[in-house]
Coordinates of C-alpha atoms in Angstrom, one line a residue:
Chain O
M1 CA 116.8 81.2 87.8
G2 CA 114.5 78.7 89.2
R3 CA 110.9 79.5 90.6
K4 CA 111.6 77.4 93.6
L5 CA 115.3 79.0 93.7
D6 CA 113.0 82.4 93.1
A7 CA 110.6 81.6 95.9
S8 CA 113.3 80.8 98.1
L9 CA 115.7 83.6 98.1
A10 CA 112.7 85.8 98.2
I11 CA 111.0 84.3 101.3
L12 CA 114.9 84.9 102.6
N13 CA 115.2 88.4 102.0
G14 CA 111.5 89.1 103.4
V15 CA 112.9 87.6 106.7
I16 CA 116.5 88.9 106.8
G17 CA 116.9 90.9 103.6
D18 CA 118.1 93.8 105.8
F19 CA 121.0 92.2 107.0
L20 CA 122.1 90.4 103.2
E21 CA 121.8 93.6 102.3
K22 CA 124.1 95.2 104.8
T23 CA 126.8 92.4 104.9
G24 CA 126.9 92.2 101.0
N25 CA 125.7 89.3 100.4
G26 CA 125.2 87.9 97.4
L27 CA 121.7 86.6 98.4
A28 CA 120.2 89.7 98.8
T29 CA 117.6 90.5 95.7
E30 CA 119.0 93.7 93.8
M31 CA 116.1 95.5 92.5
S32 CA 115.2 94.7 89.0
L33 CA 112.6 95.2 86.4
F34 CA 111.3 92.6 84.1
A35 CA 109.3 92.6 81.2
E36 CA 107.9 89.3 82.2
V37 CA 106.5 86.9 85.1
G38 CA 110.2 84.9 86.4
G39 CA 112.2 86.3 83.6
D40 CA 116.3 85.2 84.3
V41 CA 117.1 88.5 82.7
P42 CA 116.4 92.2 84.2
L43 CA 116.1 94.6 81.7
V44 CA 118.7 97.3 81.3
L45 CA 117.6 100.5 81.7
Q46 CA 119.0 102.4 79.0
R47 CA 117.5 103.4 75.1
G48 CA 119.1 100.5 72.9
P49 CA 119.0 97.7 75.5
L50 CA 115.3 98.3 76.4
A51 CA 114.0 99.4 73.2
Q52 CA 115.2 95.7 71.8
R53 CA 113.8 93.8 75.2
L54 CA 110.9 96.0 74.6
P55 CA 109.8 96.2 70.9
A56 CA 106.0 96.3 70.6
A57 CA 106.2 99.1 73.8
T58 CA 103.0 101.3 74.0
G59 CA 102.4 104.6 75.8
R60 CA 100.8 103.0 78.3
V61 CA 102.7 100.9 81.1
V62 CA 101.7 99.2 84.4
V63 CA 104.0 98.9 86.8
L64 CA 103.5 95.2 89.0
V65 CA 105.0 95.5 92.8
H66 CA 104.5 92.5 94.7
G67 CA 104.5 92.0 98.5
L68 CA 106.5 90.8 101.6
M69 CA 108.3 87.6 100.9
T70 CA 107.3 86.7 97.0
T71 CA 108.5 87.7 93.9
E72 CA 106.5 88.7 90.8
Q73 CA 105.4 84.7 90.5
I74 CA 103.1 85.7 92.9
W75 CA 100.6 87.2 90.5
T76 CA 100.6 83.9 88.3
M77 CA 97.1 83.3 87.7
A78 CA 95.4 79.6 87.0
D79 CA 95.7 80.5 83.5
G80 CA 99.2 81.0 83.4
T81 CA 98.2 84.3 82.4
D82 CA 99.0 87.6 85.4
Y83 CA 97.3 90.8 85.9
G84 CA 100.0 92.7 84.0
A85 CA 99.8 89.8 80.9
R86 CA 95.7 90.4 80.5
L87 CA 95.8 94.5 81.1
S88 CA 98.3 94.1 78.2
R89 CA 95.6 92.1 76.2
D90 CA 92.7 93.9 76.8
L91 CA 93.8 97.7 77.3
G92 CA 97.5 98.1 75.4
Y93 CA 99.7 98.3 78.4
T94 CA 103.2 97.4 78.7
P95 CA 103.3 95.6 81.7
L96 CA 106.6 95.7 83.8
Y97 CA 107.3 93.2 86.9
L98 CA 109.4 94.9 89.8
R99 CA 111.3 92.5 91.9
Y100 CA 113.0 93.7 95.0
N101 CA 114.4 92.8 98.7
S102 CA 111.4 93.1 100.7
G103 CA 113.4 93.0 104.2
R104 CA 114.7 96.3 103.4
Q105 CA 113.0 99.3 104.9
I106 CA 110.1 99.9 102.8
G107 CA 111.1 103.3 102.1
E108 CA 114.4 102.5 100.8
N109 CA 112.7 100.3 98.7
G110 CA 110.0 103.2 97.9
A111 CA 113.6 105.1 96.5
G112 CA 115.0 102.6 94.9
L113 CA 111.2 102.3 93.0
S114 CA 111.2 105.7 92.4
D115 CA 114.9 105.9 90.9
A116 CA 114.1 102.9 88.8
L117 CA 110.9 104.8 87.5
A118 CA 112.7 108.0 86.8
A119 CA 115.7 105.8 84.4
L120 CA 112.6 103.7 82.8
T121 CA 111.2 107.0 81.7
D122 CA 114.6 108.2 80.6
A123 CA 115.0 105.5 78.1
Y124 CA 111.5 104.0 77.3
P125 CA 111.3 103.7 73.6
V126 CA 108.7 105.5 73.2
A127 CA 106.7 108.4 74.9
I128 CA 104.9 107.3 77.8
D129 CA 100.9 108.5 78.2
E130 CA 100.6 106.6 81.6
I131 CA 102.1 104.6 84.1
V132 CA 99.8 102.9 86.8
L133 CA 101.0 101.0 89.9
L134 CA 99.9 98.6 91.1
G135 CA 101.0 97.1 94.5
H136 CA 100.1 93.7 96.4
S137 CA 100.6 93.7 100.0
M138 CA 103.7 95.4 101.4
G139 CA 104.1 96.2 97.5
G140 CA 101.4 99.0 97.8
L141 CA 103.4 100.7 100.8
V142 CA 106.5 100.5 98.2
V143 CA 104.7 102.9 95.8
R144 CA 103.3 104.6 98.3
S145 CA 106.9 106.0 99.3
A146 CA 108.5 106.2 95.8
C147 CA 105.4 108.6 95.0
H148 CA 106.0 110.3 98.2
L149 CA 109.9 110.6 97.3
A150 CA 108.9 111.4 93.6
R151 CA 107.2 114.4 94.8
Q152 CA 109.9 115.7 97.5
D153 CA 112.4 115.4 95.0
G154 CA 110.4 116.8 91.9
R155 CA 110.9 113.6 89.3
A156 CA 109.1 113.8 85.9
W157 CA 107.8 110.1 86.4
L158 CA 105.3 111.2 88.6
S159 CA 102.9 113.7 86.1
R160 CA 102.9 110.3 84.1
V161 CA 101.1 108.4 87.1
K162 CA 97.4 108.3 86.2
R163 CA 96.3 105.7 88.8
A164 CA 97.9 103.6 91.9
I165 CA 96.2 100.5 92.6
Y166 CA 97.0 99.0 96.2
I167 CA 95.6 95.4 96.2
G168 CA 95.3 94.1 100.1
T169 CA 97.8 96.6 101.0
P170 CA 98.0 97.5 105.2
H171 CA 97.9 101.2 104.9
L172 CA 97.1 100.6 108.5
G173 CA 99.5 98.6 109.2
A174 CA 99.8 94.8 109.8
P175 CA 98.7 93.9 113.7
M176 CA 100.9 90.4 112.6
E177 CA 103.4 92.4 112.9
R178 CA 102.3 94.5 116.1
I179 CA 101.6 91.4 118.3
G180 CA 104.8 89.7 117.4
R181 CA 106.4 93.0 118.8
V182 CA 104.6 93.3 121.7
V183 CA 105.3 89.5 122.7
T184 CA 109.0 90.0 121.9
S185 CA 109.0 92.9 124.4
A186 CA 107.4 91.0 126.7
L187 CA 109.8 88.0 126.5
R188 CA 112.7 89.9 126.7
V189 CA 111.4 91.0 130.3
V190 CA 111.7 87.4 131.5
D191 CA 115.1 86.9 133.0
D192 CA 115.5 83.3 131.8
P193 CA 118.1 82.8 129.5
Y194 CA 115.6 80.6 127.3
T195 CA 112.8 83.4 127.0
R196 CA 115.7 85.4 126.5
L197 CA 117.0 83.0 123.4
V198 CA 113.5 82.7 122.3
S199 CA 112.6 86.2 122.3
D200 CA 116.1 87.2 120.4
I201 CA 115.4 84.2 117.3
A202 CA 111.9 86.2 116.9
N203 CA 113.3 89.6 116.6
L204 CA 115.3 88.1 113.9
R205 CA 112.9 89.7 111.7
S206 CA 113.6 92.2 108.8
A207 CA 113.1 96.3 109.2
G208 CA 110.3 95.6 106.5
I209 CA 108.5 93.4 108.2
K210 CA 109.1 95.6 111.0
D211 CA 107.9 98.6 109.1
L212 CA 104.4 96.8 108.5
G213 CA 103.5 96.8 112.1
H214 CA 102.7 100.7 111.3
A215 CA 103.0 101.2 107.4
D216 CA 106.0 103.2 108.3
L217 CA 107.0 104.1 104.8
R218 CA 109.9 106.9 106.2
P219 CA 112.8 105.6 108.5
E220 CA 112.2 108.2 111.1
D221 CA 108.6 107.2 111.3
R222 CA 109.4 103.5 112.4
A223 CA 111.9 105.0 115.3
R224 CA 108.1 106.8 116.8
D225 CA 106.8 103.5 117.5
R226 CA 103.3 104.2 116.8
G227 CA 100.8 104.8 114.3
W228 CA 99.1 107.5 112.8
S229 CA 95.9 108.3 113.7
I230 CA 95.0 110.8 110.7
S231 CA 93.5 109.9 107.5
V232 CA 96.4 108.5 104.6
T233 CA 94.3 111.3 102.5
D234 CA 94.9 113.5 104.7
P235 CA 98.1 116.5 103.7
R236 CA 98.6 116.0 107.0
H237 CA 99.8 112.6 107.1
P238 CA 103.6 112.6 106.6
V239 CA 103.1 110.2 103.6
P240 CA 99.7 111.5 102.4
L241 CA 98.0 109.8 99.4
L242 CA 98.5 112.5 96.5
P243 CA 95.6 113.9 95.2
E244 CA 97.1 114.3 91.4
I245 CA 97.2 110.7 91.2
E246 CA 93.6 108.8 91.2
H247 CA 94.2 105.7 94.2
Y248 CA 91.7 102.8 94.3
L249 CA 92.1 100.0 96.6
V250 CA 91.0 96.2 96.7
A251 CA 90.4 94.4 100.1
A252 CA 89.5 91.2 100.5
S253 CA 88.4 88.7 103.4
V254 CA 88.6 85.0 104.0
A255 CA 84.6 85.0 105.5
E256 CA 81.4 87.4 104.9
H257 CA 80.0 87.6 108.1
P258 CA 80.8 90.7 109.2
L259 CA 81.8 89.2 112.7
L260 CA 84.6 87.2 110.9
V261 CA 85.4 89.7 108.5
A262 CA 86.1 92.2 111.4
L263 CA 88.3 89.6 113.1
F264 CA 90.6 88.0 110.7
G265 CA 90.5 90.2 107.4
D266 CA 92.2 88.4 104.6
S267 CA 93.7 86.3 107.2
I268 CA 97.0 88.6 107.0
V269 CA 95.7 92.5 106.6
P270 CA 92.2 93.7 108.5
L271 CA 89.5 95.1 106.0
E272 CA 90.1 98.2 108.3
S273 CA 94.1 98.5 107.1
A274 CA 93.5 97.6 103.6
T275 CA 90.7 100.1 103.5
A276 CA 92.5 103.3 104.9
G277 CA 90.2 103.2 107.4
L278 CA 86.9 101.8 106.8
D279 CA 85.3 104.8 104.8
G280 CA 87.8 104.4 102.4
A281 CA 89.7 107.3 103.5
G282 CA 87.4 109.5 101.7
L283 CA 88.1 108.5 98.7
P284 CA 85.3 108.1 96.1
P285 CA 83.3 104.8 96.9
G286 CA 83.7 103.1 93.2
H287 CA 87.6 103.6 94.2
V288 CA 87.1 100.9 97.3
R289 CA 86.3 97.6 96.6
H290 CA 86.0 94.4 99.1
L291 CA 85.8 91.2 97.7
P292 CA 85.1 88.8 100.4
R293 CA 86.3 84.6 100.3
L294 CA 89.7 85.5 99.3
S295 CA 92.6 85.8 100.9
H296 CA 95.6 87.5 101.5
L297 CA 97.5 85.6 98.7
A298 CA 94.4 85.1 96.2
I299 CA 93.6 88.5 95.7
A300 CA 96.8 88.9 93.7
R301 CA 96.0 86.5 90.9
S302 CA 92.2 87.0 90.8
P303 CA 90.1 87.1 87.9
E304 CA 87.6 89.1 90.0
V305 CA 90.4 91.3 91.4
Y306 CA 91.5 91.8 87.4
E307 CA 88.0 92.5 86.6
T308 CA 88.4 95.0 88.8
V309 CA 91.7 96.3 88.0
R310 CA 90.4 96.5 84.5
A311 CA 87.7 98.3 84.8
W312 CA 89.4 101.1 86.6
C313 CA 92.0 101.3 84.3
A314 CA 89.6 101.4 81.8
G315 CA 87.8 104.1 83.1
E316 CA 84.7 101.8 83.3
A317 CA 82.8 101.5 87.1
A318 CA 83.8 98.2 88.9
P319 CA 81.5 95.3 88.1
A320 CA 79.2 94.5 91.0
A321 CA 80.5 91.8 93.6
G322 CA 80.0 88.6 91.4
A323 CA 79.5 89.5 88.2
S324 CA 82.6 87.8 86.6
Chain V
M1 CA 124.7 89.4 91.1
T2 CA 126.0 86.3 89.9
K3 CA 125.7 82.2 90.7
M4 CA 128.9 82.1 91.7
D5 CA 128.3 85.6 94.0
Q6 CA 124.6 83.5 95.7
W7 CA 127.2 80.5 96.5
R8 CA 129.0 82.9 98.3
G9 CA 126.1 84.3 99.5
L10 CA 125.0 80.8 101.0
R11 CA 128.2 79.9 102.4
A12 CA 128.6 83.2 104.4
L13 CA 125.0 83.0 105.8
I14 CA 126.0 79.6 107.1
E15 CA 128.6 80.6 108.3
T16 CA 127.4 83.2 110.4
A17 CA 124.9 81.1 111.7
V18 CA 127.0 78.6 112.9
D19 CA 128.8 81.3 114.1
Q20 CA 125.5 83.2 115.9
G21 CA 123.7 79.8 116.7
T22 CA 127.0 78.3 118.9
S23 CA 127.6 81.3 120.8
A24 CA 123.8 81.4 121.6
V25 CA 124.0 77.9 122.5
E26 CA 126.9 78.3 124.9
R27 CA 125.4 81.9 126.0
L28 CA 122.6 79.7 127.8
H29 CA 124.4 76.6 128.6
R30 CA 127.0 79.1 130.3
A31 CA 123.4 80.5 132.3
T32 CA 122.5 77.3 133.1
A33 CA 125.6 75.4 134.5
A34 CA 125.7 78.9 136.6
R35 CA 122.3 78.4 138.7
P36 CA 123.6 74.6 140.4
F37 CA 127.3 76.4 140.8
D38 CA 125.7 79.2 142.9
V39 CA 124.5 77.2 144.5
L40 CA 127.0 75.1 145.6
D41 CA 128.7 78.2 146.2
A42 CA 126.7 79.2 148.9
I43 CA 127.4 75.8 151.2
P44 CA 130.7 77.0 152.9
P45 CA 131.9 73.2 152.8
I46 CA 131.9 72.3 149.4
A47 CA 132.3 75.7 147.9
L48 CA 136.0 75.4 147.6
P49 CA 136.0 72.2 145.7
A50 CA 132.8 73.3 143.8
R51 CA 134.8 76.3 142.6
G52 CA 137.5 74.3 141.3
V53 CA 135.5 71.8 139.1
R54 CA 133.4 75.2 137.7
V55 CA 137.1 76.6 136.7
V56 CA 137.5 72.9 135.0
H57 CA 133.8 73.2 133.7
D58 CA 134.5 76.6 131.9
A59 CA 137.3 75.5 130.5
I60 CA 136.3 72.7 128.4
L61 CA 133.6 75.2 127.5
D62 CA 135.5 77.9 125.6
T63 CA 137.5 74.4 124.3
V64 CA 134.4 72.8 123.0
Y65 CA 132.6 76.0 121.5
G66 CA 135.7 77.0 120.5
S67 CA 136.7 74.5 118.7
I68 CA 133.1 74.6 116.9
R69 CA 133.9 78.3 115.9
L70 CA 137.4 77.3 114.7
V71 CA 136.2 74.5 112.7
N72 CA 133.2 76.0 111.5
R73 CA 135.6 78.9 109.9
L74 CA 137.9 77.2 108.4
V75 CA 135.7 75.0 106.9
G76 CA 133.7 78.5 105.4
G77 CA 137.4 79.6 104.5
T78 CA 138.3 76.3 102.3
L79 CA 134.7 76.5 100.5
A80 CA 135.7 80.5 100.3
V81 CA 138.7 79.4 98.3
A82 CA 136.9 76.5 96.6
I83 CA 134.1 78.9 94.9
D84 CA 137.3 81.3 94.3
V85 CA 139.2 78.9 92.2
L86 CA 135.3 77.6 90.3
D87 CA 135.0 80.6 89.4
D88 CA 138.2 81.8 88.2
D89 CA 137.7 78.3 86.2
A90 CA 134.5 79.7 84.5
G91 CA 135.7 82.9 83.8
S92 CA 138.9 81.6 81.8
A93 CA 136.6 78.7 79.8
H94 CA 134.3 82.3 79.5
A95 CA 137.5 84.4 78.1
G96 CA 137.0 86.4 74.7
T97 CA 132.7 86.1 75.2
A98 CA 131.9 89.9 76.4
D99 CA 129.1 88.2 78.8
P100 CA 129.8 85.2 80.3
P101 CA 126.5 83.3 80.7
S102 CA 126.2 83.2 84.6
K103 CA 126.5 87.0 85.0
K104 CA 123.5 89.3 85.2
P105 CA 123.6 92.5 83.3
P106 CA 123.3 96.0 85.4
T107 CA 120.4 97.3 85.8
L108 CA 119.7 100.2 87.9

């Protein structure tokens, strides 16, 4: 499939993907794992076919999960490589790229990812020693949801997950969606057919986008229409960061000045949300990294971010800012 | 999903968009037109003829928007049949092969 078509479908799925799925529309993206970025043929998660497609499979697997309205193409760096390919080259990981309908509820995609990882671990050609989950933006929330559901369901794959790395993930929600919610509600109050039409059009956004407002990882959370005031590392949180996994957070900001950082974050996700609270939700200091002068999309393909990811996966401390 | 499924999806999406868009414009049109008619209805000497004009106006609206929806469904139905025929032809051309090129294998 062409890159432009893939990108167009990803945007369409991000905006109305829940509608496409509900109506059985053929434009809805099915959740699939790929062995390479931009692949045409998804992996068949059965022993024979998988061994054929992954002849150099290693016991270290990294699964890259893209964010809203994108595909795995988001990971492609300027030199044509990506974080997965570089982790394969530098540390011997086998990279796998998830593609999914980002307009579905985050919890639904989390359940799909959990199923996919269960099928993958059953069919993988060699014993899996370690799984690293790497999520960009909404992809990080899908990872959290999948881990939460895997623990609930007693899935064996969860025991192989050593690290989860969240890149620009809105753990505390995305204010732009919350603003959109307020604006559409306000427009609906005005008794004017034109205003009502604008409100209806603005309200067309998908379930996935609406979930981003308060980072709702379960369908029942959005019904409450509010965020969680307790930390994501607190066990009382409905979908906490699981203590048996090492969690790493990368946050970016388009500027360096503290005021601009506080106002704009990485242009989509505020610094506070990407770091799960400005104190990193009590995670070890080395597990949270803030990189200035990077936008929300740029952090998915930045050499500097990759050096941090590589260091974490190698069990090293993240390089100092500006060191790469 | 195959390429043909995507074409079918695109057709269905366009048909739904035209249908929903037409309904939205129709609602807007009726709400806008209702304002002057309501004013005229409140003026006794011209209320009766105004009501007559309104009935004619609403009938024309029904016809115009109904026609748009009808044509949309006819075109959509024709395209659906054309896609099915193309799909059948493609299937026949690949008869005997285990996996037609347009068909993706099941994954999850």
